[in-house]
XYZ file of C-alpha atoms in Angstrom:
704
model
C -0.004 -0.064 -0.215
C 2.635 2.321 -1.129
C -0.186 5.415 -2.363
C -3.244 6.247 -1.135
C -5.127 5.445 -4.574
C -8.048 8.375 -4.617
C -6.426 10.881 -6.170
C -8.847 8.907 -9.573
C -11.338 8.357 -10.367
C -11.191 4.570 -12.706
C -11.096 2.841 -9.832
C -7.795 1.394 -8.211
C -7.348 -2.689 -9.721
C -4.627 -4.131 -9.733
C -2.543 -4.948 -12.635
C -2.863 -8.538 -13.839
C -0.061 -10.345 -13.402
C -0.051 -13.485 -15.433
C -2.367 -14.717 -18.548
C -5.787 -15.317 -17.664
C -6.734 -19.227 -18.668
C -10.333 -20.224 -19.373
C -13.381 -19.762 -17.179
C -15.632 -17.923 -20.553
C -19.061 -19.416 -19.466
C -18.115 -18.695 -15.741
C -16.923 -15.136 -16.555
C -20.254 -14.157 -18.657
C -22.233 -15.980 -15.748
C -20.784 -13.529 -13.402
C -20.827 -10.648 -15.445
C -24.721 -11.585 -15.676
C -25.169 -12.497 -12.397
C -23.014 -8.871 -11.434
C -26.089 -6.936 -13.907
C -29.187 -8.859 -12.006
C -28.080 -8.288 -8.379
C -26.360 -5.759 -6.267
C -24.285 -8.143 -4.042
C -22.710 -11.356 -5.663
C -20.324 -13.381 -4.068
C -18.178 -15.641 -5.564
C -17.424 -18.656 -3.563
C -15.005 -21.920 -3.400
C -11.832 -23.723 -1.712
C -9.052 -22.113 -1.281
C -6.778 -21.926 -4.959
C -9.639 -22.299 -7.048
C -9.094 -18.680 -8.551
C -11.714 -16.835 -6.536
C -9.384 -13.534 -6.300
C -7.944 -13.800 -9.858
C -11.297 -14.382 -11.168
C -13.144 -11.667 -9.705
C -10.444 -9.680 -11.033
C -10.356 -10.793 -14.449
C -13.889 -9.876 -14.187
C -13.053 -6.322 -12.828
C -11.060 -5.291 -16.156
C -13.580 -6.410 -17.877
C -16.243 -4.451 -16.349
C -14.369 -1.126 -15.541
C -16.506 0.565 -18.360
C -18.723 0.330 -17.273
C -19.198 2.109 -14.187
C -18.924 5.759 -13.752
C -17.221 5.872 -10.991
C -14.626 3.283 -11.835
C -14.168 -0.064 -10.429
C -12.281 -0.693 -6.968
C -10.234 -3.419 -5.466
C -10.471 -4.152 -1.208
C -8.239 -6.774 -0.104
C -8.684 -7.896 3.262
C -6.551 -11.164 2.916
C -4.087 -9.773 5.586
C -6.469 -7.764 7.789
C -6.238 -9.775 11.307
C -8.517 -7.800 13.931
C -12.151 -7.420 12.646
C -12.613 -3.624 13.897
C -10.728 -2.269 11.065
C -12.583 -4.059 8.232
C -14.965 -0.176 7.304
C -11.078 1.360 7.729
C -9.549 -0.959 5.065
C -12.001 -0.642 2.912
C -11.904 3.555 3.122
C -7.642 3.346 2.268
C -8.330 0.893 -0.680
C -10.898 3.586 -2.073
C -8.826 6.466 -1.250
C -10.053 8.316 1.101
C -7.406 9.537 4.155
C -10.139 10.800 6.059
C -9.178 11.151 9.070
C -12.209 12.978 10.914
C -13.672 10.809 14.273
C -17.034 11.206 12.046
C -18.702 7.533 11.689
C -20.475 6.759 8.721
C -17.279 7.659 6.186
C -17.510 5.460 4.306
C -21.652 5.411 3.100
C -21.060 8.970 3.029
C -18.231 9.179 0.828
C -19.578 6.083 -1.726
C -22.876 7.540 -0.985
C -24.691 8.385 -4.699
C -21.392 6.778 -6.938
C -22.330 4.771 -9.307
C -19.085 2.321 -8.477
C -17.876 -1.324 -8.551
C -16.755 -2.525 -5.486
C -14.564 -6.277 -5.197
C -13.875 -6.667 -1.681
C -11.061 -10.031 -1.183
C -11.462 -12.320 0.989
C -13.587 -12.402 3.357
C -13.952 -16.035 5.175
C -11.632 -14.607 8.647
C -13.885 -11.916 8.877
C -17.290 -13.125 8.255
C -19.023 -10.875 10.711
C -17.064 -7.660 9.639
C -18.093 -7.414 6.234
C -21.499 -8.846 6.462
C -22.450 -5.565 8.827
C -20.958 -3.234 6.624
C -22.041 -4.396 2.648
C -25.498 -4.311 4.152
C -25.132 -0.434 5.894
C -23.235 0.251 2.062
C -25.785 -1.635 0.121
C -28.727 0.639 1.840
C -27.117 3.763 1.821
C -25.304 3.717 -1.341
C -27.522 3.058 -4.300
C -25.791 3.020 -7.037
C -23.041 1.249 -5.661
C -22.565 -3.239 -6.797
C -21.109 -5.218 -4.771
C -18.350 -8.480 -5.283
C -17.163 -10.919 -2.391
C -14.649 -13.637 -2.162
C -15.116 -16.194 0.397
C -14.740 -19.117 0.865
C -18.384 -19.092 2.439
C -21.401 -16.463 1.614
C -21.819 -13.735 3.878
C -25.395 -14.651 3.745
C -26.857 -11.033 3.552
C -30.474 -10.533 2.346
C -30.012 -10.166 -1.466
C -26.323 -11.697 -1.170
C -26.231 -13.855 -5.090
C -23.817 -16.906 -4.491
C -21.810 -18.011 -7.406
C -19.460 -20.986 -6.807
C -16.639 -21.351 -8.621
C -15.332 -25.205 -9.272
C -12.706 -25.950 -10.426
C -11.666 -25.624 -13.609
C -13.089 -28.675 -16.658
C -10.188 -31.759 -16.637
C -9.961 -34.294 -19.719
C -13.149 -36.293 -19.285
C -15.613 -34.154 -18.159
C -17.228 -32.904 -22.072
C -16.120 -36.146 -23.699
C -16.291 -34.654 -27.743
C -13.869 -32.013 -25.635
C -10.766 -31.624 -27.553
C -7.886 -32.695 -24.837
C -5.357 -29.244 -26.371
C -8.628 -26.812 -25.860
C -9.346 -28.720 -22.393
C -9.111 -25.060 -19.935
C -7.427 -27.142 -16.519
C -4.136 -28.358 -20.056
C -4.068 -24.809 -21.138
C -3.507 -23.357 -17.819
C -0.485 -25.754 -17.613
C 0.956 -24.945 -20.664
C 1.026 -21.148 -20.519
C 2.424 -21.667 -16.628
C 4.775 -24.539 -17.650
C 6.210 -22.121 -21.148
C 7.035 -19.434 -17.933
C 9.016 -21.736 -16.584
C 10.785 -24.212 -19.255
C 9.976 -21.097 -22.429
C 10.271 -23.937 -25.235
C 7.463 -26.122 -23.866
C 4.809 -26.941 -26.144
C 2.381 -29.466 -25.836
C 2.439 -32.482 -28.326
C 1.265 -36.323 -28.776
C 4.567 -37.117 -26.804
C 2.742 -35.470 -23.239
C -0.646 -34.741 -23.753
C -1.491 -38.000 -22.935
C 0.419 -37.288 -20.165
C -0.974 -33.547 -18.840
C -4.921 -34.218 -19.251
C -3.459 -37.732 -16.706
C -1.664 -34.652 -14.068
C -5.038 -32.239 -14.743
C -7.492 -35.254 -13.541
C -5.047 -36.303 -10.630
C -5.601 -32.372 -9.336
C -8.557 -31.768 -10.188
C -8.668 -29.133 -12.174
C -7.214 -26.498 -8.971
C -5.462 -23.827 -10.378
C -2.562 -23.576 -7.769
C -1.904 -26.968 -7.480
C -1.658 -26.819 -11.605
C 0.420 -23.778 -11.119
C 2.358 -26.003 -8.231
C 2.604 -29.171 -9.871
C 4.459 -26.813 -13.584
C 7.303 -25.345 -11.974
C 8.582 -29.227 -11.240
C 9.214 -29.144 -14.791
C 12.261 -26.898 -14.381
C 13.639 -30.550 -13.182
C 11.798 -32.889 -13.951
C 9.803 -34.301 -17.331
C 5.671 -34.036 -16.838
C 6.351 -38.169 -16.919
C 8.727 -38.158 -14.511
C 6.150 -35.321 -12.445
C 2.695 -36.868 -13.143
C 5.411 -40.823 -11.782
C 6.082 -38.426 -8.665
C 2.674 -37.730 -8.370
C 0.313 -41.018 -8.538
C 2.500 -42.156 -6.031
C 2.397 -39.487 -3.396
C -1.738 -39.639 -3.341
C -1.821 -43.298 -3.511
C 0.266 -43.055 -0.066
C -2.270 -40.963 1.057
C -5.410 -42.198 -0.537
C -5.388 -46.150 -0.502
C -4.124 -45.775 -4.392
C -7.984 -44.885 -4.435
C -8.745 -41.354 -6.618
C -12.531 -41.015 -5.803
C -11.389 -40.859 -1.904
C -9.550 -37.615 -2.315
C -11.740 -34.990 -1.503
C -11.282 -31.717 -3.453
C -9.493 -29.640 -0.513
C -6.976 -32.768 -0.106
C -5.998 -32.377 -3.218
C -4.606 -28.916 -2.976
C -3.041 -29.691 0.575
C -1.469 -33.068 -1.522
C 0.305 -30.697 -3.963
C 1.329 -28.152 -1.182
C 3.011 -30.994 1.186
C 4.374 -32.558 -2.226
C 5.148 -28.567 -3.303
C 7.029 -28.528 0.789
C 8.576 -31.692 0.305
C 10.647 -30.837 -2.551
C 12.235 -27.888 -0.660
C 15.110 -28.649 1.063
C 14.961 -28.742 5.021
C 16.293 -24.826 5.104
C 13.887 -24.009 3.019
C 10.615 -25.634 4.497
C 11.448 -23.633 7.647
C 12.243 -20.548 6.085
C 8.801 -20.622 4.148
C 7.391 -21.803 8.023
C 8.857 -18.468 9.542
C 7.851 -15.833 6.972
C 4.269 -17.379 7.316
C 3.978 -14.612 9.811
C 4.683 -11.134 7.869
C 0.973 -10.074 7.210
C 1.628 -8.968 3.780
C 4.779 -8.295 2.022
C 8.370 -7.909 3.167
C 11.674 -6.913 2.125
C 14.768 -8.711 2.113
C 16.368 -7.156 4.907
C 13.241 -8.390 6.824
C 13.642 -12.038 6.302
C 16.602 -12.172 7.357
C 16.112 -9.620 10.484
C 12.994 -11.891 11.497
C 14.016 -15.700 10.067
C 17.954 -15.827 10.391
C 19.235 -17.560 13.068
C 22.538 -19.302 13.961
C 23.048 -22.967 12.946
C 19.988 -23.491 11.443
C 19.200 -20.871 9.250
C 22.685 -18.399 9.068
C 22.077 -14.847 7.832
C 24.476 -15.592 4.778
C 21.672 -17.986 3.456
C 18.269 -16.247 3.653
C 18.708 -14.627 0.110
C 19.897 -18.168 -1.571
C 17.016 -19.702 0.476
C 14.619 -16.779 -1.140
C 15.678 -17.013 -4.317
C 14.624 -20.787 -4.255
C 11.653 -20.273 -2.844
C 11.017 -17.575 -5.725
C 12.063 -20.140 -8.210
C 9.346 -23.065 -6.889
C 7.459 -20.098 -6.901
C 6.695 -20.377 -2.725
C 7.189 -16.833 -2.726
C 5.955 -13.702 -5.225
C 8.462 -11.388 -5.972
C 6.768 -7.903 -6.715
C 8.806 -4.819 -8.367
C 8.291 -1.830 -6.017
C 9.594 1.400 -7.572
C 13.995 0.679 -7.909
C 12.720 -2.086 -4.818
C 11.873 -5.520 -4.653
C 9.050 -7.228 -2.443
C 7.970 -10.761 -1.630
C 5.225 -12.383 -0.882
C 3.187 -15.716 0.034
C 0.637 -16.777 -1.474
C -3.334 -16.740 0.383
C -2.922 -20.641 1.041
C 0.638 -20.828 1.273
C 0.653 -19.082 4.183
C -1.624 -20.868 6.021
C -0.333 -23.619 5.360
C 3.501 -22.346 6.925
C 1.826 -21.136 9.416
C 0.795 -24.811 10.705
C 4.358 -26.079 10.220
C 5.369 -23.020 12.376
C 3.321 -23.756 15.264
C 3.896 -27.543 14.801
C 7.547 -26.690 15.679
C 6.335 -24.316 18.297
C 8.227 -20.762 17.103
C 5.037 -19.105 16.477
C 5.257 -16.893 19.888
C 8.909 -16.418 18.948
C 8.725 -15.731 15.642
C 6.029 -13.510 16.113
C 8.307 -11.803 18.952
C 10.439 -10.874 15.960
C 8.529 -9.448 13.779
C 7.382 -7.483 17.023
C 11.019 -6.348 17.439
C 11.646 -5.732 13.478
C 9.037 -3.593 13.028
C 9.482 -1.403 16.559
C 13.495 -0.612 15.739
C 11.772 0.356 11.930
C 9.365 2.719 13.328
C 11.548 4.248 15.925
C 14.567 5.014 12.649
C 11.412 6.038 10.727
C 10.672 8.612 13.321
C 14.301 10.225 13.693
C 14.817 10.317 9.994
C 11.357 11.970 8.834
C 12.843 14.916 9.714
C 15.367 14.437 7.545
C 16.736 14.374 3.171
C 14.912 9.950 2.963
C 11.286 11.943 4.099
C 9.490 10.597 0.793
C 11.520 7.032 1.343
C 10.238 6.999 4.702
C 7.312 7.946 3.522
C 6.552 5.120 0.918
C 8.099 2.277 3.124
C 5.362 2.946 5.983
C 2.812 2.433 3.592
C 4.193 -0.805 2.285
C 4.777 -2.117 5.523
C 0.895 -1.054 7.029
C -0.113 -4.619 6.552
C 2.844 -6.065 9.243
C 3.115 -2.798 11.383
C -1.109 -3.564 11.921
C 0.279 -7.326 13.055
C 2.647 -5.687 15.029
C -0.071 -3.904 16.768
C -2.264 -6.914 16.639
C 0.092 -8.677 18.634
C 0.982 -6.734 21.091
C -2.454 -4.520 22.361
C -3.840 -9.144 22.551
C -1.079 -10.018 25.135
C -0.631 -8.030 28.051
C 2.923 -8.882 28.817
C 3.076 -6.536 25.840
C 1.267 -3.757 26.258
C 3.681 -1.375 27.020
C 5.448 -2.458 23.831
C 2.098 -1.318 22.316
C 2.911 2.212 23.127
C 6.547 2.684 22.090
C 5.822 1.570 19.152
C 2.420 3.491 18.419
C 3.986 6.277 19.514
C 6.918 5.781 17.103
C 4.778 5.891 14.136
C 3.513 9.557 15.040
C 4.453 11.173 11.506
C 2.581 7.706 9.973
C -0.327 8.719 11.818
C -0.388 12.614 11.140
C 1.171 12.546 7.919
C 0.909 9.549 6.092
C -2.668 9.719 6.259
C -3.379 7.751 8.116
C -4.595 9.248 11.402
C -7.736 7.667 11.790
C -6.734 4.235 12.236
C -4.200 5.856 15.192
C -6.084 7.211 16.495
C -8.726 3.599 17.039
C -5.632 2.132 17.648
C -4.159 5.003 20.003
C -6.896 5.007 22.358
C -7.281 1.140 22.864
C -3.955 1.002 24.098
C -4.176 3.490 26.998
C -7.041 1.970 27.698
C -4.999 -1.084 28.229
C -2.199 0.870 30.649
C -4.106 3.398 32.585
C -0.805 3.361 34.849
C 0.861 6.855 34.178
C 4.023 6.753 32.618
C 6.494 8.511 30.503
C 5.492 6.016 27.676
C 2.200 6.512 28.094
C 3.004 10.642 28.199
C 4.245 10.089 24.772
C 0.878 8.458 23.630
C -1.421 11.283 24.854
C 1.139 14.453 23.099
C 0.590 11.957 19.649
C -2.615 12.020 20.166
C -3.653 15.182 20.433
C -1.561 15.596 17.712
C -3.664 12.800 15.985
C -6.887 14.663 16.744
C -5.675 17.986 15.333
C -5.144 16.625 12.860
C -7.503 15.320 12.190
C -10.235 18.281 13.191
C -11.818 17.084 16.323
C -10.283 19.930 18.421
C -11.829 19.324 21.716
C -10.501 15.752 21.840
C -7.099 17.656 21.030
C -6.893 19.891 23.714
C -8.295 17.334 26.698
C -5.844 14.532 25.462
C -3.078 17.428 25.604
C -3.519 18.352 29.042
C -4.383 14.726 30.200
C -0.720 14.879 29.004
C 0.557 17.922 31.061
C -0.812 16.690 34.335
C 0.684 12.939 33.698
C 3.804 13.978 32.892
C 4.157 16.736 35.857
C 2.949 13.061 37.889
C 6.167 10.665 36.528
C 9.281 14.225 35.364
C 8.453 13.894 31.625
C 9.479 17.699 30.843
C 10.252 16.611 27.455
C 6.569 15.521 27.831
C 4.832 18.586 29.825
C 6.600 20.939 26.559
C 4.783 19.279 24.203
C 1.719 18.907 25.189
C 2.174 22.504 26.155
C 2.680 22.922 22.194
C -0.127 20.189 21.398
C -2.208 22.320 23.618
C -1.236 25.954 21.500
C -2.610 23.923 18.673
C -5.469 23.283 19.649
C -6.015 26.688 20.942
C -5.389 27.914 17.267
C -7.411 26.175 15.914
C -9.994 27.228 17.818
C -9.356 30.563 16.883
C -8.273 31.084 20.579
C -5.183 33.675 18.952
C -4.103 35.285 22.607
C -3.853 31.091 24.255
C -2.501 29.983 20.997
C 0.048 32.569 20.992
C 1.626 32.045 24.393
C 1.214 28.342 24.876
C 3.285 28.206 20.915
C 5.602 30.615 22.472
C 6.281 28.964 25.409
C 6.983 25.247 22.693
C 9.447 27.513 20.344
C 11.769 28.632 23.403
C 12.294 25.138 25.246
C 12.605 23.344 21.975
C 14.983 25.875 20.743
C 17.799 23.538 23.271
C 17.070 20.287 21.233
C 17.676 18.957 19.196
C 14.623 17.128 18.004
C 12.721 19.627 14.617
C 9.392 17.510 14.887
C 7.032 17.434 15.548
C 7.818 19.896 18.187
C 9.599 22.943 16.933
C 8.927 23.205 12.922
C 4.739 22.669 13.601
C 4.821 25.427 16.690
C 7.187 27.599 14.379
C 4.743 26.841 11.297
C 0.813 27.337 13.763
C 1.954 30.467 15.502
C 3.337 32.061 11.642
C -0.288 31.595 10.911
C -1.669 32.776 14.454
C 0.233 35.979 13.201
C -0.726 36.136 10.322
C -4.400 36.174 11.915
C -3.075 38.582 14.421
C -3.018 41.315 11.105
C 0.851 40.588 11.766
C 1.693 39.423 8.870
C 5.703 40.981 8.345
C 6.810 39.096 11.765
C 4.682 35.802 10.247
C 6.612 35.842 7.178
C 10.216 36.515 8.774
C 9.515 32.936 11.011
C 8.603 31.122 7.598
C 11.305 32.637 6.127
C 13.721 30.907 8.657
C 10.949 27.626 9.141
C 12.202 27.224 5.112
C 15.643 27.619 5.720
C 15.745 25.179 8.133
C 13.341 22.770 6.777
C 16.156 23.160 3.079
C 19.027 22.360 5.198
C 17.261 18.919 6.197
C 16.083 17.845 3.684
C 11.932 18.197 5.357
C 10.184 18.769 2.482
C 5.774 17.563 4.432
C 6.399 20.680 6.436
C 8.298 22.176 4.376
C 5.524 22.875 1.895
C 3.097 24.462 5.110
C 5.261 27.307 5.702
C 5.255 27.543 2.084
C 1.348 27.967 1.933
C 1.549 29.531 5.239
C 3.785 32.804 3.214
C 1.530 32.653 0.693
C -0.976 33.782 3.187
C 1.282 36.328 4.880
C 2.032 37.575 1.256
C -1.341 37.680 0.437
C -2.316 39.840 3.464
C 0.417 42.028 2.688
C -0.845 42.437 -0.235
C 1.550 40.298 -2.428
C -0.193 38.514 -4.855
C 2.501 36.722 -7.323
C 4.491 36.189 -4.941
C 1.871 34.666 -2.734
C 0.400 32.104 -5.640
C 4.473 30.921 -6.171
C 4.328 30.302 -3.428
C 1.180 27.925 -2.365
C 2.721 26.622 -5.945
C 5.385 25.005 -4.714
C 3.248 24.126 -1.280
C 0.971 22.685 -3.943
C 4.263 20.867 -6.070
C 5.878 18.490 -2.727
C 2.715 17.880 -1.220
C 2.154 15.848 -4.821
C 5.102 13.919 -3.279
C 3.172 12.649 0.007
C -0.268 12.599 -1.656
C -0.896 14.829 0.824
C -5.628 15.672 0.537
C -5.748 18.233 3.506
C -2.400 19.713 2.977
C -2.784 19.746 -0.898
C -6.940 21.059 0.163
C -5.369 24.590 1.479
C -3.634 24.577 -1.159
C -6.530 25.112 -3.408
C -8.499 27.028 -1.167
C -5.355 29.682 -0.608
C -5.095 29.853 -4.382
C -9.356 30.632 -5.205
C -8.726 33.905 -2.465
C -4.887 34.994 -4.614
C -7.517 34.396 -7.699
C -10.340 36.008 -5.888
C -8.210 39.194 -5.030
C -7.205 39.351 -8.321
C -10.164 39.532 -10.525
C -9.994 36.091 -11.636
C -13.359 35.129 -10.113
C -14.405 31.996 -12.904
C -10.769 30.441 -11.840
C -11.559 31.235 -8.211
C -14.960 29.147 -8.804
C -13.012 26.376 -10.248
C -10.842 26.057 -7.362
C -13.406 26.185 -5.020
C -15.700 23.602 -6.736
C -12.480 21.441 -6.770
C -11.538 21.985 -3.216
C -15.725 20.767 -2.475
C -15.943 17.758 -4.702
C -12.663 16.224 -3.027
C -12.718 17.627 0.771
C -14.475 13.917 1.008
C -11.209 12.395 0.888
C -10.218 13.462 3.877
C -12.965 14.451 6.080
C -14.246 17.445 8.142
C -13.820 19.911 5.096
C -11.487 22.855 6.542
C -10.932 21.396 9.629
C -13.332 23.389 10.732
C -11.388 25.745 12.098
C -13.774 29.650 11.523
C -8.803 30.762 11.011
C -9.675 28.908 7.502
C -12.964 28.987 7.174
C -13.491 32.850 7.389
C -11.416 33.012 4.742
C -13.364 30.620 2.290
C -16.367 32.596 2.421
C -14.598 35.975 2.252
C -13.553 34.035 -1.869
C -17.218 32.906 -1.758
C -18.654 35.967 -1.521
C -16.285 37.899 -3.419
C -16.375 35.606 -6.506
C -20.679 36.287 -6.332
C -19.820 40.217 -6.543
C -17.534 39.876 -9.334
C -19.284 37.842 -11.820
C -22.947 37.032 -10.918
C -24.455 33.701 -8.672
C -25.848 32.547 -11.563
C -21.850 32.554 -12.951
C -20.212 31.744 -10.092
C -22.200 28.438 -9.561
C -21.418 27.494 -13.400
C -18.292 27.275 -12.810
C -17.897 26.073 -9.629
C -19.707 23.185 -10.725
C -17.012 22.299 -14.079
C -14.445 22.480 -11.243
C -16.706 19.166 -8.728
C -16.367 17.675 -11.815
C -12.733 17.060 -11.307
C -11.149 14.407 -9.045
C -8.412 15.054 -7.053
C -5.364 14.211 -9.754
C -7.464 16.722 -12.429
C -7.134 19.147 -9.319
C -3.932 19.908 -8.446
C -3.323 19.447 -12.862
C -5.948 22.888 -13.128
C -4.329 24.795 -10.293
C -0.345 24.306 -11.066
C -1.233 25.086 -15.458
C 0.980 27.561 -16.295
C -1.101 28.241 -19.105
C -4.124 31.827 -18.525
C -5.869 30.684 -21.916
C -6.821 26.779 -20.284
C -8.751 28.734 -17.357
C -12.348 30.193 -17.788
C -12.580 34.044 -17.811
C -14.655 36.256 -16.697
C -17.718 35.221 -17.573
C -19.556 32.483 -18.427
């Protein structure tokens, strides 16, 4: 999950990484059921191709949905309470607000298809949410995949059978059988010169029959062509099934067939590969090679220097999948193979040990990211922590579900303040923080840090009262335990809340104190630099733009020296406010445009919306009312991606209303509404492109 998806209207479908073979009739039937029913659930055993079939259908019908086809994968989610949040994140709703039902509100009247993949382990939560969505979003259709139905009224359940095998249709040409076609396609990927011919077609057909047409089993068998002929694979497989079923093929149900095929793949792995397979199952999502080395290696049985070769071996055997992410590579286990690995890990008695090592690795990673956040690699840490989202959740769930690790949960959550606030995950961070604080009620330094982080998160949500409450609680407890750093940060967070409330005198005093005490420290975030930024726009609100601009110039200089981009973008935005207040519109526009360019690196919905609002104000001041109306319309459409428009703050709300009033004065209400509607058609990407367009010829004129 490297970046939010909701910057585009067409959806977020993952690419199809392999060719899709067969299933023509099934896809036709599935498409018809989706036309007739608003909820279709495809069911079937593991490895039968539910997810792959749903993805193929999604690509076929994506043009039928004006607001896109969206894919939410729940396979790695463990906490049922996070189902709605996970689906919201898949839709690109960087909703940081504390309001309930934001997902249903956002979907609203949109004409879209939502695919919810792998529901069986969270079936009750999925059923409740699906029913709620269908009731409140009349144009929404849902395609779910699960090993069991959701049992929701109006649900149409379509079982996905294995592929047809030779003999199912007596008149069928063996070369045209879909199981045989799948084996041939995957075999050619392993051995490029592989071809079906009269010498191997019989063995391939029998092999597909033995494997009951289960796609995953067929693909695992095809991998063995690197070392064996088709006839050898068939002979070995026949021997194995004879041992398992007493030579009676009919005694093996299909789920046992798949299990036998996976077990066979397990047996061809060398002992170290089997052990690594089991240990890698501890990762909730994909992972980097360094993570595998840190979590899974062990002197003697699994030395660190062997991990790279063992991972390569598992990739070659199709146990691990390898994904390219920019310049980096990440690995993941297919869900069915992860389940098998988890069983072996449990049999080895190593589950708790591996979960602890996994937790420790992500705690160290979070702490490293926290200390590096304000430096040159900020964009890297934004991308990296979004990639590690599933694993961070797994580590948090492990801590929160085991009382002896509850204090570590506070450490992990607190170190990730930059992930919750700057990476668009404030709502999730708040849920975890409140849960962790409830289970760690005794005052401590760890609890104090979590309290000011929670206050920071609440501010990012626009929940100003909660932000103030948690900051005050932090201050009280920090005094009790002698935590001077938390006292200072609590003061800063109280100043933030006061500024958002419009209590400028209080905000000035509190932020000033926080800045004075933070100047002697080495940490830029989240104390010193945000406090300077917030004090600057409080000064602007107090009609002191000159003093604010001087503060912001120093802030930008510090950010540029350190390589800090995220806060620097806000400094450019605030500088534009000061320059606008001083009547320097061109300089103000230059700064807010620079802020918007930087925000694209972080997919910062809140920051981008504030830039659009600022640009609209500048345009209105300059008499470009139609352009301003376009920008205001674009902002109106995309604010729901964040949550609370303008953070419900009087500081920002007053500027917005003034811009609207000025536009209507210049071009009249009817013309304003028309240009506003045109802007409201823009999605996030389009809105940013429009705002950054240097060509005035592409902008609307002063009238209609």
